[in-house]
Short mmCIF file of C-alpha atoms and ligand atoms in Angstrom, two decimals:
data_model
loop_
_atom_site.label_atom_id
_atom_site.label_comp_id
_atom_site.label_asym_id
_atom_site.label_seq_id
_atom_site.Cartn_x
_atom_site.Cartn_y
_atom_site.Cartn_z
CA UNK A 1 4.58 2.14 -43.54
CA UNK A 2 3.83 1.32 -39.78
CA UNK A 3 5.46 3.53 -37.06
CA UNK A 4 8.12 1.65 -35.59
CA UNK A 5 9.07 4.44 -33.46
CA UNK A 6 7.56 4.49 -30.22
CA UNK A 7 7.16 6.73 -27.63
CA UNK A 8 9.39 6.37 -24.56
CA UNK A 9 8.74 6.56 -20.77
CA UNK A 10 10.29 4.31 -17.97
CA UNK A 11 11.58 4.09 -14.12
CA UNK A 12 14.73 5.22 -13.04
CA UNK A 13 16.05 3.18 -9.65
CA UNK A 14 18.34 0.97 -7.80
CA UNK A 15 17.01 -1.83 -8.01
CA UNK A 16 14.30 -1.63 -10.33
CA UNK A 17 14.02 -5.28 -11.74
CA UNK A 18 10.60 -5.70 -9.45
CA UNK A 19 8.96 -2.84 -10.00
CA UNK A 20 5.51 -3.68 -10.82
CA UNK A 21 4.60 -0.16 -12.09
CA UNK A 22 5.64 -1.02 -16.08
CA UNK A 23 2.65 -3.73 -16.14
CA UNK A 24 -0.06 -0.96 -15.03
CA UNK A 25 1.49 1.41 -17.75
CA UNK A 26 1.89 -0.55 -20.47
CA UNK A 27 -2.00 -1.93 -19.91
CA UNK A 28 -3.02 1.29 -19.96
CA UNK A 29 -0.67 1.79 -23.78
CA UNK A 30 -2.55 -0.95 -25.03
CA UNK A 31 -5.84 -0.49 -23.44
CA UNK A 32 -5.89 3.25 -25.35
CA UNK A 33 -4.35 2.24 -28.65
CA UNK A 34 -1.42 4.60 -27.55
CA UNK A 35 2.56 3.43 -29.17
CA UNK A 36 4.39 4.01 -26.19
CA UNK A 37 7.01 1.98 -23.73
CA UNK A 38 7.77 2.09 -20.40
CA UNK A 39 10.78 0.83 -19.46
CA UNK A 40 12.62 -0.19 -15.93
CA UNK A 41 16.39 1.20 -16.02
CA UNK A 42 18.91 0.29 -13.23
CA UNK A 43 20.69 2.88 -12.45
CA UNK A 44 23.03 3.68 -10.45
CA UNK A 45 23.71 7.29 -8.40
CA UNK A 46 26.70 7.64 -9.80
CA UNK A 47 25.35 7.01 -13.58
CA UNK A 48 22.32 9.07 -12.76
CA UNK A 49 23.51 12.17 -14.72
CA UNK A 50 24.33 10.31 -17.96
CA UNK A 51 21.00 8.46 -18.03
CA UNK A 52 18.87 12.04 -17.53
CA UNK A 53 20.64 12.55 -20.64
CA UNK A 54 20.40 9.68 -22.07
CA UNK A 55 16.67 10.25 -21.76
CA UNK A 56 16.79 13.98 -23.15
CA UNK A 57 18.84 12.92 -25.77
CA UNK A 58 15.93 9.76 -27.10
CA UNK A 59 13.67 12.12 -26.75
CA UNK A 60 11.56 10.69 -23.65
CA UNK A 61 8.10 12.01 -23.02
CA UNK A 62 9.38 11.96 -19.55
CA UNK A 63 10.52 9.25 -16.85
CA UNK A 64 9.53 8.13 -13.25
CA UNK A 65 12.83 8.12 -10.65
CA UNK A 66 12.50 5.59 -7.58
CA UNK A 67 14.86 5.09 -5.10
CA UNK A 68 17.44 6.64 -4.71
CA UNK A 69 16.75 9.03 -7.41
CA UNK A 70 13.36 11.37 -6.32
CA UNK A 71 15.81 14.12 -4.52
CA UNK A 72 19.23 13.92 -6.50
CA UNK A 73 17.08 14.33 -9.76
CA UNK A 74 16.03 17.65 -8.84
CA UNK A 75 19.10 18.93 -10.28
CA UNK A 76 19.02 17.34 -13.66
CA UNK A 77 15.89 19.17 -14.27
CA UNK A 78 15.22 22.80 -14.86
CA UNK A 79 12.34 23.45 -12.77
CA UNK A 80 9.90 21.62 -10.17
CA UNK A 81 5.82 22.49 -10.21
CA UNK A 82 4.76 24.02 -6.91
CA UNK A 83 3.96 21.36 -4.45
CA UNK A 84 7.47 18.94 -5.98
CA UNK A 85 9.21 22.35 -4.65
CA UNK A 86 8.10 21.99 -1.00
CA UNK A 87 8.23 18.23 -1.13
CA UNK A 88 11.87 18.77 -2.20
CA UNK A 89 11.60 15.26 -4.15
CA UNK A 90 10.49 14.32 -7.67
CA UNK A 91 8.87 10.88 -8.90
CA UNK A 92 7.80 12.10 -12.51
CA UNK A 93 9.93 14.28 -14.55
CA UNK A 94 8.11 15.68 -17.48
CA UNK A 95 8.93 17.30 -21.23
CA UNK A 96 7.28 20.22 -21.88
CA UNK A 97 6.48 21.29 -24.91
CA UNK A 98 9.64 23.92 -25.31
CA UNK A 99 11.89 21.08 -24.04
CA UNK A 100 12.76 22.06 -20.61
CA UNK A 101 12.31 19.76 -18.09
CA UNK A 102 9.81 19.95 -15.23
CA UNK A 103 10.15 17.75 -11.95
CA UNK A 104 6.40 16.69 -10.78
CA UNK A 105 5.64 15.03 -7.81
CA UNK A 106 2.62 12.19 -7.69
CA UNK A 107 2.54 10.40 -5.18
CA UNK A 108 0.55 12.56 -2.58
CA UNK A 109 -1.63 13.76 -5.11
CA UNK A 110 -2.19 10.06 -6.11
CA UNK A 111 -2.91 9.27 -2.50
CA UNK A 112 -5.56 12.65 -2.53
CA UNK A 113 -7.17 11.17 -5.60
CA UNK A 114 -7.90 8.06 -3.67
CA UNK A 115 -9.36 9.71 -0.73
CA UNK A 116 -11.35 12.63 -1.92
CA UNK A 117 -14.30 10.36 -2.93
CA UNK A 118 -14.54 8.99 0.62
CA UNK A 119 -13.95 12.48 3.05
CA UNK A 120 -12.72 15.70 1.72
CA UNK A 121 -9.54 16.54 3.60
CA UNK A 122 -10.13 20.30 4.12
CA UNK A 123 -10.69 20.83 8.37
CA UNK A 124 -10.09 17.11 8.70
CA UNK A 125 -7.74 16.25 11.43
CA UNK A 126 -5.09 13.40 9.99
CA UNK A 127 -3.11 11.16 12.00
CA UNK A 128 -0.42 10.32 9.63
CA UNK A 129 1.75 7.36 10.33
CA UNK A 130 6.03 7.47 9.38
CA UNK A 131 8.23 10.71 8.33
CA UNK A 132 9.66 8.60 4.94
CA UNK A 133 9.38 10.00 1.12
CA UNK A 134 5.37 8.75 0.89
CA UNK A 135 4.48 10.60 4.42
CA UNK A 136 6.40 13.51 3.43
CA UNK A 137 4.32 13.97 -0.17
CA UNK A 138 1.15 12.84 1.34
CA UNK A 139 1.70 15.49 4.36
CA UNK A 140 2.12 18.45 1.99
CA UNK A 141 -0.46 17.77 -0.08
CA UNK A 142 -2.66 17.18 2.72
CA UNK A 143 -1.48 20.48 3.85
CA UNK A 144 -2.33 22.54 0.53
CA UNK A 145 -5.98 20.51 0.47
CA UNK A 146 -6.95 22.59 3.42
CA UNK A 147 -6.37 19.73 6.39
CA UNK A 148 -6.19 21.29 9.70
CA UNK A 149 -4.47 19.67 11.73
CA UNK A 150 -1.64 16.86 11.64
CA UNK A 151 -0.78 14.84 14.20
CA UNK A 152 2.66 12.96 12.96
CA UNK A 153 3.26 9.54 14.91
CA UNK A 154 7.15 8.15 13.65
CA UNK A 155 9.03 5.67 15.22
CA UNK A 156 12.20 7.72 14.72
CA UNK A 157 11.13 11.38 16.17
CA UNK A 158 14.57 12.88 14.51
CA UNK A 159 13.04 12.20 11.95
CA UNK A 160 9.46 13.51 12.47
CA UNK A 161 11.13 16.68 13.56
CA UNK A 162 12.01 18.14 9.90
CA UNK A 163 8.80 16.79 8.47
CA UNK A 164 6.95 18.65 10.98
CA UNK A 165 9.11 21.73 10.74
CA UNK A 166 8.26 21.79 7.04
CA UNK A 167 4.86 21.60 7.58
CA UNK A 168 4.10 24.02 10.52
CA UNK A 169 3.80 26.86 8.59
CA UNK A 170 1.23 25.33 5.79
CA UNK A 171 -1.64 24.25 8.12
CA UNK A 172 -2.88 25.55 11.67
CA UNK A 173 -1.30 22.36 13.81
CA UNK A 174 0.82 20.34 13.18
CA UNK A 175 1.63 17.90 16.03
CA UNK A 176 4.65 15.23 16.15
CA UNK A 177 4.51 12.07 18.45
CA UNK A 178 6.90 9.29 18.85
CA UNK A 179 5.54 5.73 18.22
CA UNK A 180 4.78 3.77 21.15
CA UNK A 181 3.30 0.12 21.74
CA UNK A 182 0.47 0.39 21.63
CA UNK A 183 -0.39 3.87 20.23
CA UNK A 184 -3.97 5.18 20.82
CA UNK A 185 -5.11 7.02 18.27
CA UNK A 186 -7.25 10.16 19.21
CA UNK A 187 -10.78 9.94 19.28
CA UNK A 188 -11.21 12.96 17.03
CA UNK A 189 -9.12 11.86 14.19
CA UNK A 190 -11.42 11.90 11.02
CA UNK A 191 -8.37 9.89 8.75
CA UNK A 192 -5.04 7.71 9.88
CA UNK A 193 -2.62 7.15 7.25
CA UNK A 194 -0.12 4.18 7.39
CA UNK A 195 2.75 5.78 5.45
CA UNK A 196 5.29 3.25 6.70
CA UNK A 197 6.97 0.56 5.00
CA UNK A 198 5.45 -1.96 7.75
CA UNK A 199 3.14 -4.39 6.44
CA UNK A 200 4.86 -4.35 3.09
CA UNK A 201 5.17 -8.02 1.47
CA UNK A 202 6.69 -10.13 2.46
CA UNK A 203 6.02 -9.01 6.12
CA UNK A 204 2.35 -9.42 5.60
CA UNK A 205 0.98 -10.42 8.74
CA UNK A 206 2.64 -7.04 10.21
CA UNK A 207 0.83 -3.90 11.65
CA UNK A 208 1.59 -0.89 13.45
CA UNK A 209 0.69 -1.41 16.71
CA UNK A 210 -2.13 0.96 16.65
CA UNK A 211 -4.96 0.62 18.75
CA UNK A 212 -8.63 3.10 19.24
CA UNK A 213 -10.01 2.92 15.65
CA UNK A 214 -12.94 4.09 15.65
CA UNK A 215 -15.86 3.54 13.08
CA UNK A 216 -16.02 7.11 11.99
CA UNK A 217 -12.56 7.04 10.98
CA UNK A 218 -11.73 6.98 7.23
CA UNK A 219 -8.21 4.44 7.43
CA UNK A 220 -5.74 4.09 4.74
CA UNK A 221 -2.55 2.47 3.51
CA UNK A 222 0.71 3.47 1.24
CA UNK A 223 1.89 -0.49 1.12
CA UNK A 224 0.26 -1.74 -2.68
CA UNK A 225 1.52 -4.92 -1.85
CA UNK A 226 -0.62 -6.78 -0.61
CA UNK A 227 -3.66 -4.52 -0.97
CA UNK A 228 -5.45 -4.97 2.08
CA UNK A 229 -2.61 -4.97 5.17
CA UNK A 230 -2.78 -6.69 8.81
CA UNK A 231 -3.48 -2.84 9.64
CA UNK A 232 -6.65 -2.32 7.35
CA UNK A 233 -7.60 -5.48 8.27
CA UNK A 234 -7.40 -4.23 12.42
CA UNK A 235 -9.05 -0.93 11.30
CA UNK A 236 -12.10 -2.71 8.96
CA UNK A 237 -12.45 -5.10 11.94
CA UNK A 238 -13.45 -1.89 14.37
CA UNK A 239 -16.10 -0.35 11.79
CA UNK A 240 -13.29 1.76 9.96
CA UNK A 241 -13.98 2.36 5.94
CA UNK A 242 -10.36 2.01 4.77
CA UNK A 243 -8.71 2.56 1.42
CA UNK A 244 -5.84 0.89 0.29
CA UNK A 245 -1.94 1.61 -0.70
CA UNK A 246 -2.53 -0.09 -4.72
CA UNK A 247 -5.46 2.88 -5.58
CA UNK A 248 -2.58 5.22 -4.43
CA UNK A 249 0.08 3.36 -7.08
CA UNK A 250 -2.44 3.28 -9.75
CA UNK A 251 -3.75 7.14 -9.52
CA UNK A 252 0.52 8.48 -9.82
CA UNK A 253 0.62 5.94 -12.23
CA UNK A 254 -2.46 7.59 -14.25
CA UNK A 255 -1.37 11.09 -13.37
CA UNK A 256 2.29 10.54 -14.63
CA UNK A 257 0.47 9.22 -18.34
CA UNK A 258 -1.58 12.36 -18.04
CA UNK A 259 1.40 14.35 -17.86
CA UNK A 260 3.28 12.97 -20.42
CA UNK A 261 0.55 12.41 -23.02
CA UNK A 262 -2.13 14.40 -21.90
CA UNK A 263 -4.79 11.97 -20.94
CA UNK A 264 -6.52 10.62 -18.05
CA UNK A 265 -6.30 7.15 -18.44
CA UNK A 266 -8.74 4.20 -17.41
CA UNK A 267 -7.71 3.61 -13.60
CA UNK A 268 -9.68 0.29 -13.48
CA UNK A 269 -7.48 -0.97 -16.68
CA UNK A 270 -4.50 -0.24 -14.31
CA UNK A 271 -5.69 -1.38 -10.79
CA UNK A 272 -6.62 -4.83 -12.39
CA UNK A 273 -3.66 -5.52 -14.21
CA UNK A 274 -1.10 -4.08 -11.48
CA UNK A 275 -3.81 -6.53 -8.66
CA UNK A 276 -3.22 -9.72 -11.13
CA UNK A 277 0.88 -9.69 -9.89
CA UNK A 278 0.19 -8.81 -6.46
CA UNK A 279 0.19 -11.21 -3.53
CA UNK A 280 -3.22 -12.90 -1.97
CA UNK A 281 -4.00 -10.95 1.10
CA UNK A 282 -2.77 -11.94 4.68
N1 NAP B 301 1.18 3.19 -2.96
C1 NAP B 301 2.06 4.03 -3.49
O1 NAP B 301 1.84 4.62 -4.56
C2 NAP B 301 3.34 4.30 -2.77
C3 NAP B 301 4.16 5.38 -3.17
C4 NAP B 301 5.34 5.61 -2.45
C5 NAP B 301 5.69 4.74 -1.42
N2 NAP B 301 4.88 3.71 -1.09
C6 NAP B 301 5.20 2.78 0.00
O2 NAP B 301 5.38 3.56 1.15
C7 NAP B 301 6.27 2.91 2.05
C8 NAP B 301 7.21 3.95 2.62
O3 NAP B 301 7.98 4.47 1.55
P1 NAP B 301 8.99 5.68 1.80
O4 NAP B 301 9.55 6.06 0.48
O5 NAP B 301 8.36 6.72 2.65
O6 NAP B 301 10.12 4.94 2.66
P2 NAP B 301 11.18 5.60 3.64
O7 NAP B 301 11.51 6.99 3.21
O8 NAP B 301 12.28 4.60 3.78
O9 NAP B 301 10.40 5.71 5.05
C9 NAP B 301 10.02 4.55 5.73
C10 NAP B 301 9.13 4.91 6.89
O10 NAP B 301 8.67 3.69 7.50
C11 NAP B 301 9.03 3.70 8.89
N3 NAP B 301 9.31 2.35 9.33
C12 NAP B 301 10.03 1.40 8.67
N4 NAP B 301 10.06 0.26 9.39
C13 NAP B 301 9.35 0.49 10.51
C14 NAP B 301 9.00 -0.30 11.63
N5 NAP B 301 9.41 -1.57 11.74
N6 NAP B 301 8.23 0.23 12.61
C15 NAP B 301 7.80 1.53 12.50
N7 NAP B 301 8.09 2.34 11.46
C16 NAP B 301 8.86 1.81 10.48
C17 NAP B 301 10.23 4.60 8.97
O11 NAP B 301 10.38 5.04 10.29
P3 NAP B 301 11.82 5.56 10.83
O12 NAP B 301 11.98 6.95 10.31
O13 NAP B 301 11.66 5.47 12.30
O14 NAP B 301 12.86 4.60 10.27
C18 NAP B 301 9.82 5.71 7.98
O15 NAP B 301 8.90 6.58 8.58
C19 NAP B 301 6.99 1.83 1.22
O16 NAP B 301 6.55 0.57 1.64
C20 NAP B 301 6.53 2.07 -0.21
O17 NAP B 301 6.32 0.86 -0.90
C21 NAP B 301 3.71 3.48 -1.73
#
């Protein structure tokens, strides 16, 4: 008899209808032969608590929350791996084998997959762009990779100010700015991180208004969407190697299916089917 039983994962946000990350998984089912689902759920705060069980109960290998989920999940779960605890927000919650549930969180340590083949980010010092959820997991795990200094540039400086506070004691310096137009970056800035939302379809032609990019600086993204921004395109125009927002999707993507089934799936697979439903760039 075939299995008709297959094994579940899926997305837990408000709204989820558009989230593109259930084409890169389910490529990456097929492309290994594996008989498992992923499955966008809207869902509500308020029903939040019935669909963690919900999931328990059908015996999910595990689930991804969006927003508004990654902090008020936390306590649905009965424990959070190390750096999910300091980030105080979870994107991947996880079976483990004696049922409990464990709250990872992936999307720093997909942005640190992305970048470690271009710098290593031990003594580096990062200028790191917003104070949001992605800035917040990419600072930490920036901060337990050894990177030595932070300078934080937000438009919002209240809301720099608990970022940074969090940070200070993980990493030597830690240094918080408020955005200004134009903002220079310093000269001695190895990596700059756009962790904002700007730039994010359908505001395409958008960029921080960063200026002083220099060609030994290694220049990244967070927006997937469209893969190469109005601010990679500034920073590639000055010399800059950049790195975009959709290898950072793709790598928490593979990590989460690593988690959950124990393998390290084929990030090409992903990228390529996740880049087919993606807008031209700007
Ligand atoms: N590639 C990936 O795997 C991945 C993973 C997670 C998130 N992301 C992307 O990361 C982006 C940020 O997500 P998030 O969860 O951190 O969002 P968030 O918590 O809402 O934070 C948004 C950040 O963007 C800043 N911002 C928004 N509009 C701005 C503007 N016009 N000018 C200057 N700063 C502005 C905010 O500054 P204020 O504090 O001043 O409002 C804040 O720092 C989203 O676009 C998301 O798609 C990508």
């Amino acid at each position: 008899m075939p299995d008709f039983l297959p094994a579940l994962t899926g997305c837990f946000a408000q709204p989820v209808a558009e989230n593109p990350t259930v084409v890169m998984m389910e490529a990456a089912f097929r492309h290994h032969n594996l008989h498992c689902r992923y499955i966008n759920m809207e869902v509500s705060p308020e029903n939040l608590a019935d669909a963690v069980r919900g999931a328990k109960a059908q015996g999910y290998l595990g689930f991804n929350c969006s927003l508004p989920h990654k902090i008020a999940v936390i306590s649905h779960l009965d424990g959070l791996a190390p750096s999910a605890a300091i980030i105080g927000a979870v994107n991947c919650a996880v079976r483990q084998p004696d049922g409990r549930w464990l709250g990872e969180n992936t999307d720093g340590k997909g942005f640190l997959e992305s970048l470690r083949p271009l710098i290593n980010p031990a003594g580096q010092h990062v200028v790191l762009f917003g104070a949001g959820g992605a800035a917040r997991a990419i600072a930490v795990e920036l901060a337990l990779a050894g990177t030595t200094r932070i300078t934080l540039i937000n438009r919002n400086p209240d809301r720099a100010a608990p970022l940074a506070a969090l940070l200070a004691p993980l990493l030597p310096e830690v240094v918080s700015l408020p955005l200004t137009h134009p903002t220079t970056l310093p000269p001695d800035a190895s990596i700059v991180i756009n962790a904002t939302s700007v730039g994010l379809f359908p505001d395409v032609s958008t960029s921080l208004p960063v200026t002083g990019f220099l060609p030994h600086m290694i220049v990244a993204d967070v927006i997937p969407n469209p893969p190469q921004t109005a601010f990679l395109n500034l920073a590639a125009a000055a010399g800059c190697q950049t790195l975009d927002g959709l290898g950072m999707l793709v790598n928490q993507g593979a990590l989460n299916i690593g988690y959950w089934l124990g393998i390290s799936p084929d990030r090409s697979v992903m990228r390529d089917a996740l880049a087919a439903v993606f807008s031209p760039n700007p």
